[in-house]
PDB file of C-alpha atoms in Angstrom:
ATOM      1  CA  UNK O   1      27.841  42.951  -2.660  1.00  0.00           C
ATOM      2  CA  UNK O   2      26.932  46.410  -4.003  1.00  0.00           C
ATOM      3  CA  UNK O   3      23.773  48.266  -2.709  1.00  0.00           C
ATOM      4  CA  UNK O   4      21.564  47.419  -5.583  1.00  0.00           C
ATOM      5  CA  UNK O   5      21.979  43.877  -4.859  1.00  0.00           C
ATOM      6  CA  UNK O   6      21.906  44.080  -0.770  1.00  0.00           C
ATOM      7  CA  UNK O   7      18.841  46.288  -1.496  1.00  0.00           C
ATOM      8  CA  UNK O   8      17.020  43.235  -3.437  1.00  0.00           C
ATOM      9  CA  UNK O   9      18.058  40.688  -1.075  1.00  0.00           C
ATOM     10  CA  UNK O  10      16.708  42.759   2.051  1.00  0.00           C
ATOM     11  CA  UNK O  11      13.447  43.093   0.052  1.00  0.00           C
ATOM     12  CA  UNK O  12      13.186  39.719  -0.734  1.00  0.00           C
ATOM     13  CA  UNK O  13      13.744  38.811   2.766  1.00  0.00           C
ATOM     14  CA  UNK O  14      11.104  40.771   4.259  1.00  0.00           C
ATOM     15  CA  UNK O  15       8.823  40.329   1.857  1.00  0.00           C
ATOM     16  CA  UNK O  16       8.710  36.739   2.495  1.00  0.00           C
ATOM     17  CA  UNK O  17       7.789  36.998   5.995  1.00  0.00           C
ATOM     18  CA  UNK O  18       4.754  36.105   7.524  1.00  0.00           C
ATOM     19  CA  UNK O  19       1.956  38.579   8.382  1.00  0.00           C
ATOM     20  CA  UNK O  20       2.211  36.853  12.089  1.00  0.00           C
ATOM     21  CA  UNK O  21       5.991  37.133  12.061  1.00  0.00           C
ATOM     22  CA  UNK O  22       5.588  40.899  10.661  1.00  0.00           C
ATOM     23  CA  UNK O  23       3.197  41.687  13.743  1.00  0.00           C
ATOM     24  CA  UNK O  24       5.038  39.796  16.349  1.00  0.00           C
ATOM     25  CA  UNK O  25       8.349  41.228  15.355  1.00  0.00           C
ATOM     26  CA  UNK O  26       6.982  44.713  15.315  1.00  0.00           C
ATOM     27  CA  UNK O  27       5.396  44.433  18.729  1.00  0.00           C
ATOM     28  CA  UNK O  28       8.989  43.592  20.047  1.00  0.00           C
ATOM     29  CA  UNK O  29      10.526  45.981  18.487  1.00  0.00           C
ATOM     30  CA  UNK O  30       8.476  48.434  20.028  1.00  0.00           C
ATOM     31  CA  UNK O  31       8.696  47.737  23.336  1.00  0.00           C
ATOM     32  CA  UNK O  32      12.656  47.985  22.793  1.00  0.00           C
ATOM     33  CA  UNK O  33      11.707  51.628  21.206  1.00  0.00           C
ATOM     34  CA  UNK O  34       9.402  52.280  24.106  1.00  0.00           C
ATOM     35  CA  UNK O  35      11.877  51.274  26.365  1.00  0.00           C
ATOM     36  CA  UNK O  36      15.031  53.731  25.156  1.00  0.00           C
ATOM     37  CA  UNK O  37      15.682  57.307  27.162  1.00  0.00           C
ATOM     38  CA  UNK O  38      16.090  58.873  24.216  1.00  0.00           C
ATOM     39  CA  UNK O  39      12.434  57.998  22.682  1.00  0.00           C
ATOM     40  CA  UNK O  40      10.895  58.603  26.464  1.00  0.00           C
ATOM     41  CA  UNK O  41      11.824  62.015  26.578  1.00  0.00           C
ATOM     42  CA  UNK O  42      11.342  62.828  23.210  1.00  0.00           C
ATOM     43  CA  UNK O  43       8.414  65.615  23.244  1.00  0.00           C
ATOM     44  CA  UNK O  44       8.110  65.244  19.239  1.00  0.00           C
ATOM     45  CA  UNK O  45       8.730  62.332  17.231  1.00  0.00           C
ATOM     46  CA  UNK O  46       9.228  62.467  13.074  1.00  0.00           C
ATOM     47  CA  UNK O  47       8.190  58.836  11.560  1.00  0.00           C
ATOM     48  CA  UNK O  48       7.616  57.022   8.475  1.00  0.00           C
ATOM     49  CA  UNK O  49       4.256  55.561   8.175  1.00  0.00           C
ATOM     50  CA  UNK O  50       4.569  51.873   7.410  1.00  0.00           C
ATOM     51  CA  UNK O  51       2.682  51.125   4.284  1.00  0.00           C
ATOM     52  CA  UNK O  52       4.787  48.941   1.968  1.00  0.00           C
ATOM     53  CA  UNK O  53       6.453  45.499   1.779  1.00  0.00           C
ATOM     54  CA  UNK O  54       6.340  43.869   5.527  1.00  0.00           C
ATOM     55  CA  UNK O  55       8.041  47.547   6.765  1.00  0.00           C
ATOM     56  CA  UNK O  56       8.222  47.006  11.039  1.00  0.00           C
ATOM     57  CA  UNK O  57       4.347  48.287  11.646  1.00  0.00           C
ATOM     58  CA  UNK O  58       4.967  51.841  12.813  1.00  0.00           C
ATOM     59  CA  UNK O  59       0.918  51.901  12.796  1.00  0.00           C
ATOM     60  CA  UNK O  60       0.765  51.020  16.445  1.00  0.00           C
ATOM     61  CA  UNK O  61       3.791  53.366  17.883  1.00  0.00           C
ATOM     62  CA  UNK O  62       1.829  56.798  15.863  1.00  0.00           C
ATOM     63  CA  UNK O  63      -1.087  55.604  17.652  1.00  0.00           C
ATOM     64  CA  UNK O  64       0.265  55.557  20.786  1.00  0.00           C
ATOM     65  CA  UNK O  65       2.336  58.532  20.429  1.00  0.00           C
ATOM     66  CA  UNK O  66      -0.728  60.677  19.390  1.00  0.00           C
ATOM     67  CA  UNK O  67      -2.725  59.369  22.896  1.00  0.00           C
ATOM     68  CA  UNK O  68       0.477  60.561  24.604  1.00  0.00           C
ATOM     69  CA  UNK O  69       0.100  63.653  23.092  1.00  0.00           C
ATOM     70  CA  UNK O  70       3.451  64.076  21.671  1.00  0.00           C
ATOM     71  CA  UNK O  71       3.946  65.899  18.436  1.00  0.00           C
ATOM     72  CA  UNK O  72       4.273  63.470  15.579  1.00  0.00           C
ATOM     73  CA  UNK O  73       5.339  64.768  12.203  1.00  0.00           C
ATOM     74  CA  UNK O  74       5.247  62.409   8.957  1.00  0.00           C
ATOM     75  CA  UNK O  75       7.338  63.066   5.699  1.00  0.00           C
ATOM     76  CA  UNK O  76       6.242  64.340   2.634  1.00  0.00           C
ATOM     77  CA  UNK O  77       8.063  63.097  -0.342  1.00  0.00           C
ATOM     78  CA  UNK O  78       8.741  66.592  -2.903  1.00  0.00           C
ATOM     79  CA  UNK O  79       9.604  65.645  -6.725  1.00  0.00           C
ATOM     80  CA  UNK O  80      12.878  67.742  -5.650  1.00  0.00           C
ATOM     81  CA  UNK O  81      13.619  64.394  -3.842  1.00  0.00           C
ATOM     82  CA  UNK O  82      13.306  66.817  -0.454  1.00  0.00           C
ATOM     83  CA  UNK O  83      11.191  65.981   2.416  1.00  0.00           C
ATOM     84  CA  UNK O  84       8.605  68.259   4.028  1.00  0.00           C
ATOM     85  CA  UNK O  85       7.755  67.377   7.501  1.00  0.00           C
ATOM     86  CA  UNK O  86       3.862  67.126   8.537  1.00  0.00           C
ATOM     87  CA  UNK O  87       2.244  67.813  11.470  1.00  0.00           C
ATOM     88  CA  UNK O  88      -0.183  64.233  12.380  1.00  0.00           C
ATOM     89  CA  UNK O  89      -3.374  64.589  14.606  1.00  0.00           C
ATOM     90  CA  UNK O  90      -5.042  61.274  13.394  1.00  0.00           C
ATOM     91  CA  UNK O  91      -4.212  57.971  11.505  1.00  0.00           C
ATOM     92  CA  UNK O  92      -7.580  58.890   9.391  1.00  0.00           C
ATOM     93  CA  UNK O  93      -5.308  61.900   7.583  1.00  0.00           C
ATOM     94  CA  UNK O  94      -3.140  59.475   5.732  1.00  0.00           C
ATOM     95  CA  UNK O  95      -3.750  58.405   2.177  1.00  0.00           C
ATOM     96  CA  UNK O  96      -1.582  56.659  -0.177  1.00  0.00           C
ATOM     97  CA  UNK O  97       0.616  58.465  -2.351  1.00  0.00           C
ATOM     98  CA  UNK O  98       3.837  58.539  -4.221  1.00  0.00           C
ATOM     99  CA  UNK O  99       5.651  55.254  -4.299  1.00  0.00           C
ATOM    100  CA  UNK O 100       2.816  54.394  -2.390  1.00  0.00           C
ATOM    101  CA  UNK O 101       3.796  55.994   0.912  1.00  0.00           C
ATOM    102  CA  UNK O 102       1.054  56.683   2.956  1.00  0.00           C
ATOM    103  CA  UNK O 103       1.180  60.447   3.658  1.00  0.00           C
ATOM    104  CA  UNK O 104      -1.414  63.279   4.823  1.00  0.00           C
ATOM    105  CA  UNK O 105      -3.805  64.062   2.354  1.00  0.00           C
ATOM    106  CA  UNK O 106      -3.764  67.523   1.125  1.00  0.00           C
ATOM    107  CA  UNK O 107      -6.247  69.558   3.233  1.00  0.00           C
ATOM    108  CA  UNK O 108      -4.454  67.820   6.345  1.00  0.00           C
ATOM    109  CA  UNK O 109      -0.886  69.212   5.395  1.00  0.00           C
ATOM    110  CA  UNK O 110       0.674  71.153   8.540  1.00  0.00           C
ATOM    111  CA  UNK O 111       4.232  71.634   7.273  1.00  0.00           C
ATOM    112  CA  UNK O 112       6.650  72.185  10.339  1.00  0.00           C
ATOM    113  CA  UNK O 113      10.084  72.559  10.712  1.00  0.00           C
ATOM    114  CA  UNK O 114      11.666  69.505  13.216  1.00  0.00           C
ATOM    115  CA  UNK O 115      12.749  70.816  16.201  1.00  0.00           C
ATOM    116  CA  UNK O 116      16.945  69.849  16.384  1.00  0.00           C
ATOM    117  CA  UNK O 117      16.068  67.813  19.549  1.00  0.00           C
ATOM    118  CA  UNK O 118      13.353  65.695  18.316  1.00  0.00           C
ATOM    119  CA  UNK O 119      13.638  62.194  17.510  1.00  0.00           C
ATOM    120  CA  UNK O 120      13.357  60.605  13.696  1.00  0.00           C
ATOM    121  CA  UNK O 121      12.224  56.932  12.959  1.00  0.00           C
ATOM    122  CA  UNK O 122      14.682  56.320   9.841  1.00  0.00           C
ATOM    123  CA  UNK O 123      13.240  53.633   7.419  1.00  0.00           C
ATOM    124  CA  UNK O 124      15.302  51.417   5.072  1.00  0.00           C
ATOM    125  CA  UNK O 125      16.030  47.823   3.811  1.00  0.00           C
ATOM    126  CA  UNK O 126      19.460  47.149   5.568  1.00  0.00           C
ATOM    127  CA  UNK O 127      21.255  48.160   7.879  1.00  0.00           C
ATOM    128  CA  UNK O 128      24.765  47.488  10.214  1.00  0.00           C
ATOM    129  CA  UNK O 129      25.184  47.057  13.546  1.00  0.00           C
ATOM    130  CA  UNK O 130      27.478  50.405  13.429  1.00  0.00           C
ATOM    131  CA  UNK O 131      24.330  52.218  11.904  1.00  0.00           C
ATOM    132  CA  UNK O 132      25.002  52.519   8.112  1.00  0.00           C
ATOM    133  CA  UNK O 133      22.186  51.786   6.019  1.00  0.00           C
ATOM    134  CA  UNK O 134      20.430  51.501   2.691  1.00  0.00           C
ATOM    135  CA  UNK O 135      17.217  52.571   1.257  1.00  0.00           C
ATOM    136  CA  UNK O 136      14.815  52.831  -0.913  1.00  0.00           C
ATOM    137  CA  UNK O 137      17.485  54.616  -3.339  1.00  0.00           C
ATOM    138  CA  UNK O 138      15.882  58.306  -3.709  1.00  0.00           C
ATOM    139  CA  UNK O 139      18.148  59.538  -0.631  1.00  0.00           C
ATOM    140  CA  UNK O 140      15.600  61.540   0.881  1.00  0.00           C
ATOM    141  CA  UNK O 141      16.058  60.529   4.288  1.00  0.00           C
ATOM    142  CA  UNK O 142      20.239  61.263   3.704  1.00  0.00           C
ATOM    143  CA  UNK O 143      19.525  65.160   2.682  1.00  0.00           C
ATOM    144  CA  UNK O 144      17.093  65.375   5.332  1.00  0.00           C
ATOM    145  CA  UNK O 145      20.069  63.587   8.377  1.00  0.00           C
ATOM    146  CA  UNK O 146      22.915  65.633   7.112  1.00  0.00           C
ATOM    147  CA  UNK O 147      21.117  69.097   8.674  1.00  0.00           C
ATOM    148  CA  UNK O 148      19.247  67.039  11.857  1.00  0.00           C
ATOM    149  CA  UNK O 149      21.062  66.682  15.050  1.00  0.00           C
ATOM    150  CA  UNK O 150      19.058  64.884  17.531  1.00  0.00           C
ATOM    151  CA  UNK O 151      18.325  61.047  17.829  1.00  0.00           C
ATOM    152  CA  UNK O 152      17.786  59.026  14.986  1.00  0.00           C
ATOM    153  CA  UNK O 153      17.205  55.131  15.063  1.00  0.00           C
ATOM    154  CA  UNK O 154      15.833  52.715  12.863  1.00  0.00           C
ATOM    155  CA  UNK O 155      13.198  49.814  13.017  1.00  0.00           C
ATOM    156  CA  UNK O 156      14.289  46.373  11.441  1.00  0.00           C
ATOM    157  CA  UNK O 157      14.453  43.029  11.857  1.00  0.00           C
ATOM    158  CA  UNK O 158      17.079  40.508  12.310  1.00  0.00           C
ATOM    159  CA  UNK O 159      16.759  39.330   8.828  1.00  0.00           C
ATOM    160  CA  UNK O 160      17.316  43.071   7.778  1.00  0.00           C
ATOM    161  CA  UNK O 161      20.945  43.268   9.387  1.00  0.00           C
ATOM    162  CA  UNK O 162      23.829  42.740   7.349  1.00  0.00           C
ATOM    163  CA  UNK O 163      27.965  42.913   7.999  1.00  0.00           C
ATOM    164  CA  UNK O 164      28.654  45.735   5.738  1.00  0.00           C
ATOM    165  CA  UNK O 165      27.614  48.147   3.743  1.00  0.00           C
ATOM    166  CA  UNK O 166      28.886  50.466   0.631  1.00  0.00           C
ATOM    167  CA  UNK O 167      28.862  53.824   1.970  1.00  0.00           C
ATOM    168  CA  UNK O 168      29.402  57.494   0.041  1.00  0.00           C
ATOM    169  CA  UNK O 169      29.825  60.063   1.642  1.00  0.00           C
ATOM    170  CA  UNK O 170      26.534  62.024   1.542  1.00  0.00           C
ATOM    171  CA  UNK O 171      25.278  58.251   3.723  1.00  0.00           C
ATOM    172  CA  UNK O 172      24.437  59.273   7.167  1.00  0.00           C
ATOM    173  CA  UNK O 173      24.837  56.666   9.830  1.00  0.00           C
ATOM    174  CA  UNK O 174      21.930  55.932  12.005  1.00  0.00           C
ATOM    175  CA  UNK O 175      22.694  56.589  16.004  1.00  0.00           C
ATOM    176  CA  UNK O 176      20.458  52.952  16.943  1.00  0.00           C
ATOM    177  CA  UNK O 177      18.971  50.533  15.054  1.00  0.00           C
ATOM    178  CA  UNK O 178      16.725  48.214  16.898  1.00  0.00           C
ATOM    179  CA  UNK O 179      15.626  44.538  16.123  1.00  0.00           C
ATOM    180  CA  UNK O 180      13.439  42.412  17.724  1.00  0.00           C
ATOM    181  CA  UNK O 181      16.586  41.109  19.560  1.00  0.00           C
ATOM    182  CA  UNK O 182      18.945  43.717  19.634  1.00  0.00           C
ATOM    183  CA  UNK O 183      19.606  47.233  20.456  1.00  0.00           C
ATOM    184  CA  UNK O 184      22.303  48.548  18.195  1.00  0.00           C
ATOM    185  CA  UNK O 185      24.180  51.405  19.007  1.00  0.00           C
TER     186      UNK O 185
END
């Protein structure tokens, strides 16, 4: 299969779960995130904020994060298909934007430059157990991986794994991918 049509399949397949299974598989999920060394000692943590298309709920790990007081930045898609990282101090700061992504709203921009040791929740549609993976097509998340150098792992569920993936060679692999029943690494 070639990306377009793994793409459409992994959409399909997660947009036909339930809300329950959505929340239920989340919640496990997190408690696998919660539960690596990696995300524990992580002092700031760069996330997408789940808004679209039964996306693993990263709603309740922001939340937590900002109680912990860890530093959580959000992306911020530019038209130059670049992301500019934002600093977060409350859930009540997002507001829909392009493609839908919930992102701060303008007056509650605090651009800042990831630290290199930081960790970054990677979104996408599919991914392999080795850590390749496909997304939404725009290839922000690629441009921002090929200068970042600490963790990165991705949220997905089972349905959301595949054998293989086309890859070029501006696709950065993902260090861990987590499922509700798996830890890939």
């Amino acid at each position: 299969m070639n990306k377009a049509d793994i793409r459409t399949m992994a959409l399909q397949a997660r947009r036909a779960m339930s809300a329950d299974d959505v929340k239920a598989n989340s919640r496990a999920i997190l408690e696998r995130l919660y539960a690596l060394p990696e995300f524990a000692r992580a002092a700031t943590v760069l996330t997408f904020v789940s808004s679209k298309d039964n996306e693993v709920n990263t709603h309740p790990l922001i939340e937590t994060l900002l109680r912990e007081g860890r530093t959580v930045l959000v992306p911020i898609a530019n038209p130059d298909r670049t992301m500019t990282w934002s600093r977060l101090l409350d859930m009540r700061e997002l507001i829909p934007a392009r493609f839908g992504i919930l992102e701060p709203a303008p007056e509650f921009v605090r651009p800042t430059d990831p630290p290199q040791d930081a960790v970054v929740i990677v979104p996408g549609l599919a991914f392999t157990p080795d850590g390749h993976r496909i997304g939404y097509g725009g290839g922000y998340f690629d441009r921002f991986l090929a200068h970042f150098k600490g963790a990165t792992i991705s949220l997905a569920f089972d349905i959301q794994i595949v054998e293989s993936i086309p890859t070029n060679e501006h696709d950065i692999p993902i260090k861990i991918v987590i499922t509700e029943t798996n830890t890939f690494r």
